[in-house]
Every structure is written in C-alpha cells, then in structure tokens.
mmCIF file of C-alpha atoms in Angstrom:
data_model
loop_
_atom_site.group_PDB
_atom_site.id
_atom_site.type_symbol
_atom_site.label_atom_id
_atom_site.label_comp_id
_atom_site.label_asym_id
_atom_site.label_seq_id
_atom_site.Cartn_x
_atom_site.Cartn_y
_atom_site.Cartn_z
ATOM 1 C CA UNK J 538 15.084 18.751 -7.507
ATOM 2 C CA UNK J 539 13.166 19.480 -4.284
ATOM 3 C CA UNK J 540 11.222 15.955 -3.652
ATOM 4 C CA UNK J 541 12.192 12.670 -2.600
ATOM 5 C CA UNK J 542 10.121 9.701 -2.951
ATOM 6 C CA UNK J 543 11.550 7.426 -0.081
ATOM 7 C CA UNK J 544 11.201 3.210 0.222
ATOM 8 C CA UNK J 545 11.973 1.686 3.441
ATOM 9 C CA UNK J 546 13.630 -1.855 3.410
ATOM 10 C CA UNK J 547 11.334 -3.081 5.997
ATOM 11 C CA UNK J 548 10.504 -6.622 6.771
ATOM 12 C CA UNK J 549 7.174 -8.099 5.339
ATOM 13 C CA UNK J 550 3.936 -6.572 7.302
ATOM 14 C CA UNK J 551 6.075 -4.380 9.761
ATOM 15 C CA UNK J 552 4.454 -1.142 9.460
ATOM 16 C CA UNK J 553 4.981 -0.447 12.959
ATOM 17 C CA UNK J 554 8.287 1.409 12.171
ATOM 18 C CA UNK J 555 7.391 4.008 9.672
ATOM 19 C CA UNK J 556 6.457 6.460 12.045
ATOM 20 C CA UNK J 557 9.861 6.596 13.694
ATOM 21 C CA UNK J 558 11.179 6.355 9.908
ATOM 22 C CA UNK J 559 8.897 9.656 8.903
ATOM 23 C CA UNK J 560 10.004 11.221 12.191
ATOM 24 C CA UNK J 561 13.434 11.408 10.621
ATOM 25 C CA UNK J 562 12.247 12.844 7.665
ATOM 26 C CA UNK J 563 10.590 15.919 9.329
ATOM 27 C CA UNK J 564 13.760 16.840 10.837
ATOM 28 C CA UNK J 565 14.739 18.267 7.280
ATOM 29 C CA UNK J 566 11.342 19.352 6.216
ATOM 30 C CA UNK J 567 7.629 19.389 7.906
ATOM 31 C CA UNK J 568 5.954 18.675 4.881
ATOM 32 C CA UNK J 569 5.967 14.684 4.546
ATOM 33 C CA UNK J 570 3.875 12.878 3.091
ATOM 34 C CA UNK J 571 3.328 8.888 4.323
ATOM 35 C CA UNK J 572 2.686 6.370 1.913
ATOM 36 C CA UNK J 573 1.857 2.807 3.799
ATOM 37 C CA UNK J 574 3.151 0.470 4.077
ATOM 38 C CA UNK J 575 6.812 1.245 3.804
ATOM 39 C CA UNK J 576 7.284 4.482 1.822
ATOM 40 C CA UNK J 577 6.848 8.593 2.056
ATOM 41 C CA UNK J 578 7.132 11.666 0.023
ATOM 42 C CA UNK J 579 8.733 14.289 1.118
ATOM 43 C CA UNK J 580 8.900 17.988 -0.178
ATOM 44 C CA UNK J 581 12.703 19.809 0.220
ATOM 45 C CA UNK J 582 12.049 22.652 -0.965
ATOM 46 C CA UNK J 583 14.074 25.378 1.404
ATOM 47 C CA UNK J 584 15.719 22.721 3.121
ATOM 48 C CA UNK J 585 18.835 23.151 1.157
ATOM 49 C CA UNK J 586 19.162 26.336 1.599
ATOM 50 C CA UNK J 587 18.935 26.063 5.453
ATOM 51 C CA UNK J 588 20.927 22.849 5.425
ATOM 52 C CA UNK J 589 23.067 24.187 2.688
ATOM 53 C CA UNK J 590 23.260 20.901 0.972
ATOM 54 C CA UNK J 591 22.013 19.806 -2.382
ATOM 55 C CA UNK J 592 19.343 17.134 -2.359
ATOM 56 C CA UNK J 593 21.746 14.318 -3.357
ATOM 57 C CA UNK J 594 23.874 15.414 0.105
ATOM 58 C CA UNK J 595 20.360 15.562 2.041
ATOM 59 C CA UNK J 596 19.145 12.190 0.665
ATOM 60 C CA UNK J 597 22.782 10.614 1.938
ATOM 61 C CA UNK J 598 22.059 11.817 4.922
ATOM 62 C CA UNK J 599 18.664 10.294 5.302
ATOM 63 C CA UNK J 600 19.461 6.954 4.205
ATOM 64 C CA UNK J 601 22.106 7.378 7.021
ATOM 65 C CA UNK J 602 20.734 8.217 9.565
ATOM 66 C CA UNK J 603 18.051 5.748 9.031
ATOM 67 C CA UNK J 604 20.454 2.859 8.995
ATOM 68 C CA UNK J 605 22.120 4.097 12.411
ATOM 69 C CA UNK J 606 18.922 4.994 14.505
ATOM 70 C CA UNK J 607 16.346 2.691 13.407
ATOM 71 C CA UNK J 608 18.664 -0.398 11.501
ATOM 72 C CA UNK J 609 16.724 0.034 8.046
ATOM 73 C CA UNK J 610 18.189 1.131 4.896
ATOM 74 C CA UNK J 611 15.794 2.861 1.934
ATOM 75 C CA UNK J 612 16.023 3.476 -1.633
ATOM 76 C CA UNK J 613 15.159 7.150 -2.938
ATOM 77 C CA UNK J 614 14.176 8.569 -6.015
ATOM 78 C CA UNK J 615 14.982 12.456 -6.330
ATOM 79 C CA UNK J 616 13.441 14.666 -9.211
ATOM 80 C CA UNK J 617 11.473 18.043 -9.374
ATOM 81 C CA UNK J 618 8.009 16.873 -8.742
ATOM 82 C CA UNK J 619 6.504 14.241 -6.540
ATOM 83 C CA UNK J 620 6.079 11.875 -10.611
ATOM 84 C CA UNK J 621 9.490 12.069 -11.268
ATOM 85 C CA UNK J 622 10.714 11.083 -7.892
ATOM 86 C CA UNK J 623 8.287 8.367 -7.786
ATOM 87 C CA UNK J 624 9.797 7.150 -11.732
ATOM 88 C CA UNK J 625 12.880 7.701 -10.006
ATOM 89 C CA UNK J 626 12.545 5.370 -7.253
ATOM 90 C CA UNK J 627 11.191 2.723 -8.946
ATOM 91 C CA UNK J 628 14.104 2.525 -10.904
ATOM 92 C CA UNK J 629 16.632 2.740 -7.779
ATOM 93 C CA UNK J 630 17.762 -0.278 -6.236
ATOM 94 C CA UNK J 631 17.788 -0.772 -2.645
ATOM 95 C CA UNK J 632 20.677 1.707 -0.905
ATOM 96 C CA UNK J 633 21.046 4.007 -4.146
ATOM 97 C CA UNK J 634 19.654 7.194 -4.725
ATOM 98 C CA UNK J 635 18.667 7.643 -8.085
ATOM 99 C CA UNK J 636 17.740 11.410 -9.659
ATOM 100 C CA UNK J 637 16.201 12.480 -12.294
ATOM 101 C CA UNK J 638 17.370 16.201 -13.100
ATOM 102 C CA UNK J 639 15.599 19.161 -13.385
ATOM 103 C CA UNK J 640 16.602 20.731 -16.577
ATOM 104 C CA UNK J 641 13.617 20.639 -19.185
ATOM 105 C CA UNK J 642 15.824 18.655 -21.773
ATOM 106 C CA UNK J 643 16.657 15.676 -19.436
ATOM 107 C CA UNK J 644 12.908 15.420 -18.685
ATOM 108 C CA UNK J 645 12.057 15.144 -22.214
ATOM 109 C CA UNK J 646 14.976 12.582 -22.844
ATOM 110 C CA UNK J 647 14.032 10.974 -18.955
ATOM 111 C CA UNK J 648 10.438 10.143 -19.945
ATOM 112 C CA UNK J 649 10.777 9.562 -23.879
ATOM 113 C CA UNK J 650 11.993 5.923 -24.103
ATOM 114 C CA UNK J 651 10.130 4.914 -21.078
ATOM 115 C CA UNK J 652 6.945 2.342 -21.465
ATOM 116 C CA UNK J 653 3.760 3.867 -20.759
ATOM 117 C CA UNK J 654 3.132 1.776 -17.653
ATOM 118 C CA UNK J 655 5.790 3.593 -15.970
ATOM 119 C CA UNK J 656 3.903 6.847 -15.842
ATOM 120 C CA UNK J 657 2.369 6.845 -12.174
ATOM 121 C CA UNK J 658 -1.670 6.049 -12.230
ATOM 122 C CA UNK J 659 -1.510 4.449 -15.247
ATOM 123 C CA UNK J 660 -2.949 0.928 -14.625
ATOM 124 C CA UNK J 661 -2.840 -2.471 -16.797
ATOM 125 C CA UNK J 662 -6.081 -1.854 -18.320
ATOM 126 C CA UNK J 663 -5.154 1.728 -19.343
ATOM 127 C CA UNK J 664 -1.524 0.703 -20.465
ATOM 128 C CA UNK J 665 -3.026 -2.319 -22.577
ATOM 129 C CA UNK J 666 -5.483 -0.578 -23.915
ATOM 130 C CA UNK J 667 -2.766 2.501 -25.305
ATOM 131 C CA UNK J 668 0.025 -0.601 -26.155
ATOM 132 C CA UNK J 669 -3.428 -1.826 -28.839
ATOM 133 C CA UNK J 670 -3.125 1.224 -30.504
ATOM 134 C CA UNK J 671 1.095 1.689 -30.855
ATOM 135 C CA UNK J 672 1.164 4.090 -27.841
ATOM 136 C CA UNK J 673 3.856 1.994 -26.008
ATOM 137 C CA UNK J 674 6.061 4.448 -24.712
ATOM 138 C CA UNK J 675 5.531 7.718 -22.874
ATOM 139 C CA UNK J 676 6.978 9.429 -25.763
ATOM 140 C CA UNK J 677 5.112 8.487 -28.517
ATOM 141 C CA UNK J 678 2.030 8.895 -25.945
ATOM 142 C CA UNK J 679 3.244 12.516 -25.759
ATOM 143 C CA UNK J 680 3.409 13.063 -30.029
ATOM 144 C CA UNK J 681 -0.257 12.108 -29.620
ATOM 145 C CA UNK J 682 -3.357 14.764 -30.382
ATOM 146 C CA UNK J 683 -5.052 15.000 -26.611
ATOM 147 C CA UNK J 684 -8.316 14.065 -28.838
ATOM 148 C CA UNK J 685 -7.359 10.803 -29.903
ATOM 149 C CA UNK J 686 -5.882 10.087 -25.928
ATOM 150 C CA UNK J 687 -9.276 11.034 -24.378
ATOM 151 C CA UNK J 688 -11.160 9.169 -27.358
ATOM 152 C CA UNK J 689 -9.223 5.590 -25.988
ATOM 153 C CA UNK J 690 -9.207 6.559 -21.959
ATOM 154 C CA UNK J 691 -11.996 9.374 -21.483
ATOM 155 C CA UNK J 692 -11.840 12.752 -20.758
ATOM 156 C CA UNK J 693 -10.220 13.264 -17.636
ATOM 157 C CA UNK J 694 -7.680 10.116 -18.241
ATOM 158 C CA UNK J 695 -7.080 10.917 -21.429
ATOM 159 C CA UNK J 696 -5.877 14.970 -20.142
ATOM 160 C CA UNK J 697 -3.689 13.462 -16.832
ATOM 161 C CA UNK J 698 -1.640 11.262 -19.425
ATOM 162 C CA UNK J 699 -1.341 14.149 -22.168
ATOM 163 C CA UNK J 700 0.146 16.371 -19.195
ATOM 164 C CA UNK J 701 2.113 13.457 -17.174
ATOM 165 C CA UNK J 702 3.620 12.489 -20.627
ATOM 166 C CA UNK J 703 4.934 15.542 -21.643
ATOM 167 C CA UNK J 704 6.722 16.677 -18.362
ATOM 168 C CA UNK J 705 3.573 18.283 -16.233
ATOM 169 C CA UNK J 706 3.877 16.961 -12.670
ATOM 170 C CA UNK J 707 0.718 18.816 -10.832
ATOM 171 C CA UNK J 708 0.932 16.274 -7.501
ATOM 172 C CA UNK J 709 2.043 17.948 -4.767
ATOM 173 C CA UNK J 710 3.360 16.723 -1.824
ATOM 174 C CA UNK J 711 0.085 16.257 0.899
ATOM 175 C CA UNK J 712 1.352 16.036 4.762
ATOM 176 C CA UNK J 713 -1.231 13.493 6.356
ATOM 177 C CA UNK J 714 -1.140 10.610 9.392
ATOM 178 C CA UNK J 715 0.818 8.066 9.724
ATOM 179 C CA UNK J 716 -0.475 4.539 7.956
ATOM 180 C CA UNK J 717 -4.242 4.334 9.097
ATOM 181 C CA UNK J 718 -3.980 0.355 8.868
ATOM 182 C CA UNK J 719 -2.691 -2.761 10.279
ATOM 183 C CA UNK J 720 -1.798 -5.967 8.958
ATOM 184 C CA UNK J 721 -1.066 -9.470 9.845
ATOM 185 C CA UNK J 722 0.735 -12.271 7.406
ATOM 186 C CA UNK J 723 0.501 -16.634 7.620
ATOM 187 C CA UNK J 724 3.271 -17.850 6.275
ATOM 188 C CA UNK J 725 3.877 -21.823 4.929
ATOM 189 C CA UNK J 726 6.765 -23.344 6.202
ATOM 190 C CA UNK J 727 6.534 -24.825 2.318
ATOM 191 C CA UNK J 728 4.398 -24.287 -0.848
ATOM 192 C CA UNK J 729 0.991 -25.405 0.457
ATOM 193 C CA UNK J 730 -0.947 -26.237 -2.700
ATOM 194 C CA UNK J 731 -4.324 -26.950 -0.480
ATOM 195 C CA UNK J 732 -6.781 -24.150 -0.785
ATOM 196 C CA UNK J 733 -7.895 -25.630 2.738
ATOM 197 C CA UNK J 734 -4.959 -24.838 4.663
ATOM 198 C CA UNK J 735 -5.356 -21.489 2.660
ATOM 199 C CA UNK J 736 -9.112 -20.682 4.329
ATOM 200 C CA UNK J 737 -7.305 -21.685 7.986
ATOM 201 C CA UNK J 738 -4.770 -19.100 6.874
ATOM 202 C CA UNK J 739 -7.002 -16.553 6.292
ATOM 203 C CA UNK J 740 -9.450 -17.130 9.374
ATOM 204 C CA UNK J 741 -6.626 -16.832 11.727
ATOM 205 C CA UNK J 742 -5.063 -13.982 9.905
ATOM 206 C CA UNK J 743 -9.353 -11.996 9.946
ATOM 207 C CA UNK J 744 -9.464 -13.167 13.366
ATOM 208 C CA UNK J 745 -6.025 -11.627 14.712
ATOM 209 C CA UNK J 746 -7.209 -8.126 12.533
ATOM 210 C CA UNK J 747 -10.903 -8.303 14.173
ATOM 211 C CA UNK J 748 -9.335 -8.691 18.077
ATOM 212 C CA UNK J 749 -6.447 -6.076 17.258
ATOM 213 C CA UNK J 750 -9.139 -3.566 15.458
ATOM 214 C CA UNK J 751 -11.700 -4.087 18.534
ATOM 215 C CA UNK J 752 -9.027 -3.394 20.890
ATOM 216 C CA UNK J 753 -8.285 0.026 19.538
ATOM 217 C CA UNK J 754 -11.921 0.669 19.413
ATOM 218 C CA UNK J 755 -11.177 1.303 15.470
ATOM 219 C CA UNK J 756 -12.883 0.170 12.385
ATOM 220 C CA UNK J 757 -11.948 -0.403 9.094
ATOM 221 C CA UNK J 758 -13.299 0.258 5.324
ATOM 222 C CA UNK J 759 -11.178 -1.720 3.664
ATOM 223 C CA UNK J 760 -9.723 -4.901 3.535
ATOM 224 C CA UNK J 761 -6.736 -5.915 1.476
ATOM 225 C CA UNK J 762 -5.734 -9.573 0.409
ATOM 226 C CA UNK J 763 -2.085 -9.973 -0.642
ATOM 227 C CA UNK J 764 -1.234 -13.828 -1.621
ATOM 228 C CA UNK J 765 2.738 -14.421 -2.016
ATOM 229 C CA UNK J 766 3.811 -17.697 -4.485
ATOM 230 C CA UNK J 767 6.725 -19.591 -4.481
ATOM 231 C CA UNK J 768 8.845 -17.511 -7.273
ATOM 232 C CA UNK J 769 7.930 -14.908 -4.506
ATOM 233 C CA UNK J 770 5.770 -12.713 -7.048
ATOM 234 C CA UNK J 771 2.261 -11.715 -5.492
ATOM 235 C CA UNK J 772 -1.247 -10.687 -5.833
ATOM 236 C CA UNK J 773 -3.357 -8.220 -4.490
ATOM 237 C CA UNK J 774 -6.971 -7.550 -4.177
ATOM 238 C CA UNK J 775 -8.778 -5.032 -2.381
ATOM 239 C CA UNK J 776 -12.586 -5.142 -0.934
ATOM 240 C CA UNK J 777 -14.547 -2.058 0.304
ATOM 241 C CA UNK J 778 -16.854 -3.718 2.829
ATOM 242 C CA UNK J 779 -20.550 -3.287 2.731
ATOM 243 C CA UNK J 780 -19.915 -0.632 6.156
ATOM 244 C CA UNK J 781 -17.050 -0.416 8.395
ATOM 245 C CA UNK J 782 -16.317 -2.965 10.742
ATOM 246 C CA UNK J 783 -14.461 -4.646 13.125
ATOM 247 C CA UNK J 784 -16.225 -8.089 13.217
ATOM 248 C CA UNK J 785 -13.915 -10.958 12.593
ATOM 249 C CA UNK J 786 -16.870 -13.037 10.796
ATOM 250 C CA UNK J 787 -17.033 -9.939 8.610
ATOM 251 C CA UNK J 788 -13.321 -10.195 8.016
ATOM 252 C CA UNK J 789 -13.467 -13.073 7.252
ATOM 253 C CA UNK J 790 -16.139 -13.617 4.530
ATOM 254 C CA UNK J 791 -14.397 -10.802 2.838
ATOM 255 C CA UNK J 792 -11.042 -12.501 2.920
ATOM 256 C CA UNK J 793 -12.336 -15.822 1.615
ATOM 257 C CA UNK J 794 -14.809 -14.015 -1.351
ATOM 258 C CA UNK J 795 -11.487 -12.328 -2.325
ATOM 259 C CA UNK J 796 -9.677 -15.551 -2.030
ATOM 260 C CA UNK J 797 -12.343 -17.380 -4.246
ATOM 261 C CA UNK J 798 -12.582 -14.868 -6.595
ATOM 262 C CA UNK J 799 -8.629 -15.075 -7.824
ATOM 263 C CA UNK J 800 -9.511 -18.677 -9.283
ATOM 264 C CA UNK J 801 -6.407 -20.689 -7.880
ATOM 265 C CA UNK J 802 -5.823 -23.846 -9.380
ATOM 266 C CA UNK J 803 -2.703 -25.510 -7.529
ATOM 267 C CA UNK J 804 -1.038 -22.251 -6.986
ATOM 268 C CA UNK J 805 2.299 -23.009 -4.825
ATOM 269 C CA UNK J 806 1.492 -20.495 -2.217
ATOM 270 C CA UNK J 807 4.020 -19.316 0.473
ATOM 271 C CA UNK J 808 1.410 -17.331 2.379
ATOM 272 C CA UNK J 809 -1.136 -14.870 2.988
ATOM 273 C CA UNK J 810 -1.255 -11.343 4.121
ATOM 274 C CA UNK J 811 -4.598 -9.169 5.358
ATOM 275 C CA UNK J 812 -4.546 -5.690 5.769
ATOM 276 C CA UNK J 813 -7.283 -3.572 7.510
ATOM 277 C CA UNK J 814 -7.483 0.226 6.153
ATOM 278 C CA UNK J 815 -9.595 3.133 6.498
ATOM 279 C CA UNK J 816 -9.308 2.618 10.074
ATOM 280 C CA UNK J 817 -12.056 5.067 11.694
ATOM 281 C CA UNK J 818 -13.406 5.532 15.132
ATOM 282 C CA UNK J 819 -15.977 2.758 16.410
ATOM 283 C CA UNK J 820 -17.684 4.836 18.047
ATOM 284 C CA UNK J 821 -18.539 7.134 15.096
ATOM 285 C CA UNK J 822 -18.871 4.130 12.305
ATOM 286 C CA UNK J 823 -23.200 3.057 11.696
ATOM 287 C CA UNK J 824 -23.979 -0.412 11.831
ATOM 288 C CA UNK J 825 -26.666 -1.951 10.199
ATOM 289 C CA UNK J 826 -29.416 -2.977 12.356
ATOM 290 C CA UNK J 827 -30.454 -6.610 11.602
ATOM 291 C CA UNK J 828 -33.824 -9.192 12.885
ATOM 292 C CA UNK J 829 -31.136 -11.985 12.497
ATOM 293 C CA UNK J 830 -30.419 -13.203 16.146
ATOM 294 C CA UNK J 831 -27.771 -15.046 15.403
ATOM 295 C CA UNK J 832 -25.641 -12.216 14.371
ATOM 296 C CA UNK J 833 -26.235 -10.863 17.705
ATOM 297 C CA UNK J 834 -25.339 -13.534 19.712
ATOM 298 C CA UNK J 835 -21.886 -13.927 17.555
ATOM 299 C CA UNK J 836 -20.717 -10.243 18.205
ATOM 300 C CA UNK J 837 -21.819 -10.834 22.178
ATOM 301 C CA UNK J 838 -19.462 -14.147 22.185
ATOM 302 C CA UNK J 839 -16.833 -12.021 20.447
ATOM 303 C CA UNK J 840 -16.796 -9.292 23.336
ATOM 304 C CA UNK J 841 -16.700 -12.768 25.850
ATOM 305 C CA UNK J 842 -13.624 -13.847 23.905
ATOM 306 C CA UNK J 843 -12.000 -10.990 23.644
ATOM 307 C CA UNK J 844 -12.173 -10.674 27.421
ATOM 308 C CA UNK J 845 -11.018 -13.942 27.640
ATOM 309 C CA UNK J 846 -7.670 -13.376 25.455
ATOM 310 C CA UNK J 847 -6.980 -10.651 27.353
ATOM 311 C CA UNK J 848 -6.781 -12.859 30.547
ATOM 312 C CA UNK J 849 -5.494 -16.291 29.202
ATOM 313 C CA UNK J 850 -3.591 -15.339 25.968
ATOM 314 C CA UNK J 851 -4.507 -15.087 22.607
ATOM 315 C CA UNK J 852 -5.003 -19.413 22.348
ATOM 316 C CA UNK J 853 -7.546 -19.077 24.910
ATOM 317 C CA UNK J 854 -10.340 -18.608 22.744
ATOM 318 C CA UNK J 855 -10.021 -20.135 19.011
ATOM 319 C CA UNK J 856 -12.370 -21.070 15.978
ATOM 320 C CA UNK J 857 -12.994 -25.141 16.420
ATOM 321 C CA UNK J 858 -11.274 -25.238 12.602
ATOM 322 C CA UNK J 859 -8.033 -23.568 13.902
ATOM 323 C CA UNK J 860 -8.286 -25.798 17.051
ATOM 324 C CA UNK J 861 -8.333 -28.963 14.965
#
C-alpha cells in the first residue's frame, strides 16, 4: 500500500486552504498530486522506510497533524495504486482511514461484489449502458470476453474497464499546481423556488468571478455550475467557453445557458455555486476581435468599475438588477 487518496473536510467553496493542506503532505513525500477542490493523491512509496512507519501509522499522522495546524480533519483511502485508494476513500467516512490491502486475493475479493459505477471513470452513461446487459458488478464485468466490453463501450473504454476490473491500476500519481480555479457560492436563507432570484444569484456570483479573475490578470476556460437543493443533494454542469475569458457578461451568459439548460421546474434550491477553471495568463489568452461597439464599450466600463471597487468597495459599482 504506497498511495493515499486524501479528502479534506473543508467548508463549501473554501479552496483557499488546500495549499497549506498539500504542504503537509509533502513533508512525507514530494510527489503529491492536488485534486481541487478539497482532495490530493499522494504517492508513499519510500516514505515508510525513511519514516519507518507503515502507511496506516503515516496516514494517522496526517489526519493529525492536519487537525492541529490547519483545524480540518480528512478522510483517506489507502491501497496499492492511485484506483484502489480512490475506491477506498469513497467508502471511508469522514476521520477514518479505510485500506484496501495489497495482497492479489483481497483485490479480487475487494473489487468482485462491487457495482460497476464504483470503478473510477466509469460514468452514468457507461454504467447504464453495462447494468442493460447484466454487467452490474465489477466482477461479473471482469468474467467478461474484452470483445463483447469494447463491442458495448468502444475500443479504448471497453480495454480501461477490462484492466480496472480485474485488478490493473496503471494511474500513477502526477505532482502538478495547486487548484488552478476559484469559486464563489449564493446561498438562500430558505428554499427559493423563483428561478428569478436564481438569475440574481448567478449574476452576482459571474460578476464577483469576472472582478476576482481580472484582478489576477488570469483567465479562465471553464466554467462550472453547481446548484445545491433542499435534501442538500446537487448538480453539476460544466461549460468550456467559446475562448478564455475574464468578462463578467461572458460569465454570465454561460452561467444562465447552464442554468436554463437543467430544466428546473419548482426545484427548492438552497443556492448556487460558480467555479472558474483553466485559469491561464491574460496576457497570453486571444480574444476575438469583434465590429460590435457595444462590446467594446462594456469591457471599457468594466475596467472603470473595477477601478472604482477598488476605491469605494465592492457595492460601489453594481448591475441595476442587483441594485433593485
């Protein structure tokens, strides 16, 4: 068992933590891998030997030290590959360390009973479409001729699940940055059934994101909708805009197509979260040249506004909707 897949109980949107979190990670091992908003891999492979602790002792330790320096506990799944200790943890509650061992027997027994959908990458459509044909569980998916799995998912699906079924964990544990995003939630102070106060929710939220990314002189790629309910269950959706950006009217239309295109019909919603990823340089993103004048003049009276926030305080300068 050399990696740990780590969760950090962190409060909603607060990814401004996690690099403190990771930092106490790489104090038992320089290769650790983040995973926004509020998780990491990280690969232990020597660090018992130096430590001389198993990887149960070494995950203790984490999770302590965690709690005392930065006030946050974790969950962590252990296991011999960076899919098992990702199975692991989603079966560990928060505070417990949960392992899956090494030996080649307990993996067979680990993954046999297991529904398909827990096997990492495999999505709804994928897992619906193998639950059709009596390939509910990971084992039975392993008893099945590679032919017929690439027949039902395709070629290079169809050889990831054969292997991932059947005990072959290829990932590998990737060191990269810290989360290239931010994020920004509207909560209800009750279930707001008005998709109204929903669009204010969301403008406020793209505007915050646009003034944040144009302060950092960043950009982003991506924007992320995440819409919590009452029962606390959510949904996400993800956009890839049409180039990067760090115009709020951009954010904006994004949010509310995404927003439109979920099809809420008196949904009790408790709020809304945006998050901006892919966060590049301005300076190196392309932007679209355009004969619409209008578009100019809105990114000029954003750089006005901005300056004015900066001054007077983020209420300064707000859209006339917000205002009333």
């Amino acid at each position: 068992m050399t990696i740990l897949c780590v969760r950090f109980q962190l409060p909603p949107m607060y990814e401004a933590a996690l690099p403190g979190l990771l930092g106490t990670l790489e104090e038992f091992t320089p290769v650790v891998e983040a995973l926004p908003p509020d998780g990491a891999l990280a690969d232990l492979r020597g660090a018992g030997r130096y430590f001389r602790r198993d990887v149960v002792e070494l995950a203790s330790l984490i999770r302590v030290r965690a709690l005392a320096w930065h006030g946050v506990d974790c969950a962590i799944g252990a296991g011999p590959g960076p899919m098992f200790a990702r199975m692991a943890l989603r079966e560990a509650a928060p505070g417990e360390i949960r392992v899956v061992p090494a030996d080649p027997g307990a993996l067979t027994e680990f993954l046999a009973e297991r529904p398909v959908r827990a096997l990492p990458g495999v999505g709804t459509a994928t897992a619906r479409t193998l639950c059709e044909y009596g390939l509910d569980s990971i084992g039975k998916v392993a008893a099945a001729p590679l032919s017929t799995l690439q027949r039902l998912t395709g070629a290079r699906t169809g050889r990831e699940l054969h292997e991932k079924a059947r005990g072959i964990d290829r990932g590998r544990v990737v060191p990269n940055a810290v989360s290239r995003s931010l994020a920004t939630e509207r909560s209800f102070p009750r279930d707001e059934l008005d998709p109204a106060q929903h669009r204010r929710a969301l403008l406020s939220a793209a505007g915050e994101l646009g003034s944040r990314l144009r302060a950092l002189e960043k950009v982003c790629r991506t924007l992320t909708l995440t819409v919590r309910y009452t029962d606390r269950s959510t949904t996400t959706r993800s956009r890839t805009l049409p180039e990067p950006t760090a115009h709020s009217s951009a954010l904006t239309d994004a949010a509310y197509r995404m927003y439109e295109a979920l099809g809420l019909q008196r949904a009790r919603v408790r709020g809304v979260a945006l998050r901006a990823e892919g966060l590049d340089p301005a300076d190196r993103a392309s932007h679209q040249l355009t004969f619409d004048p209008v578009d100019e003049k809105v990114r000029r009276l954003e750089e006005v506004a901005d300056r004015v926030r900066e001054k007077f305080g983020a209420g300064a300068v707000v859209p006339g909707a917000l205002a009333a």
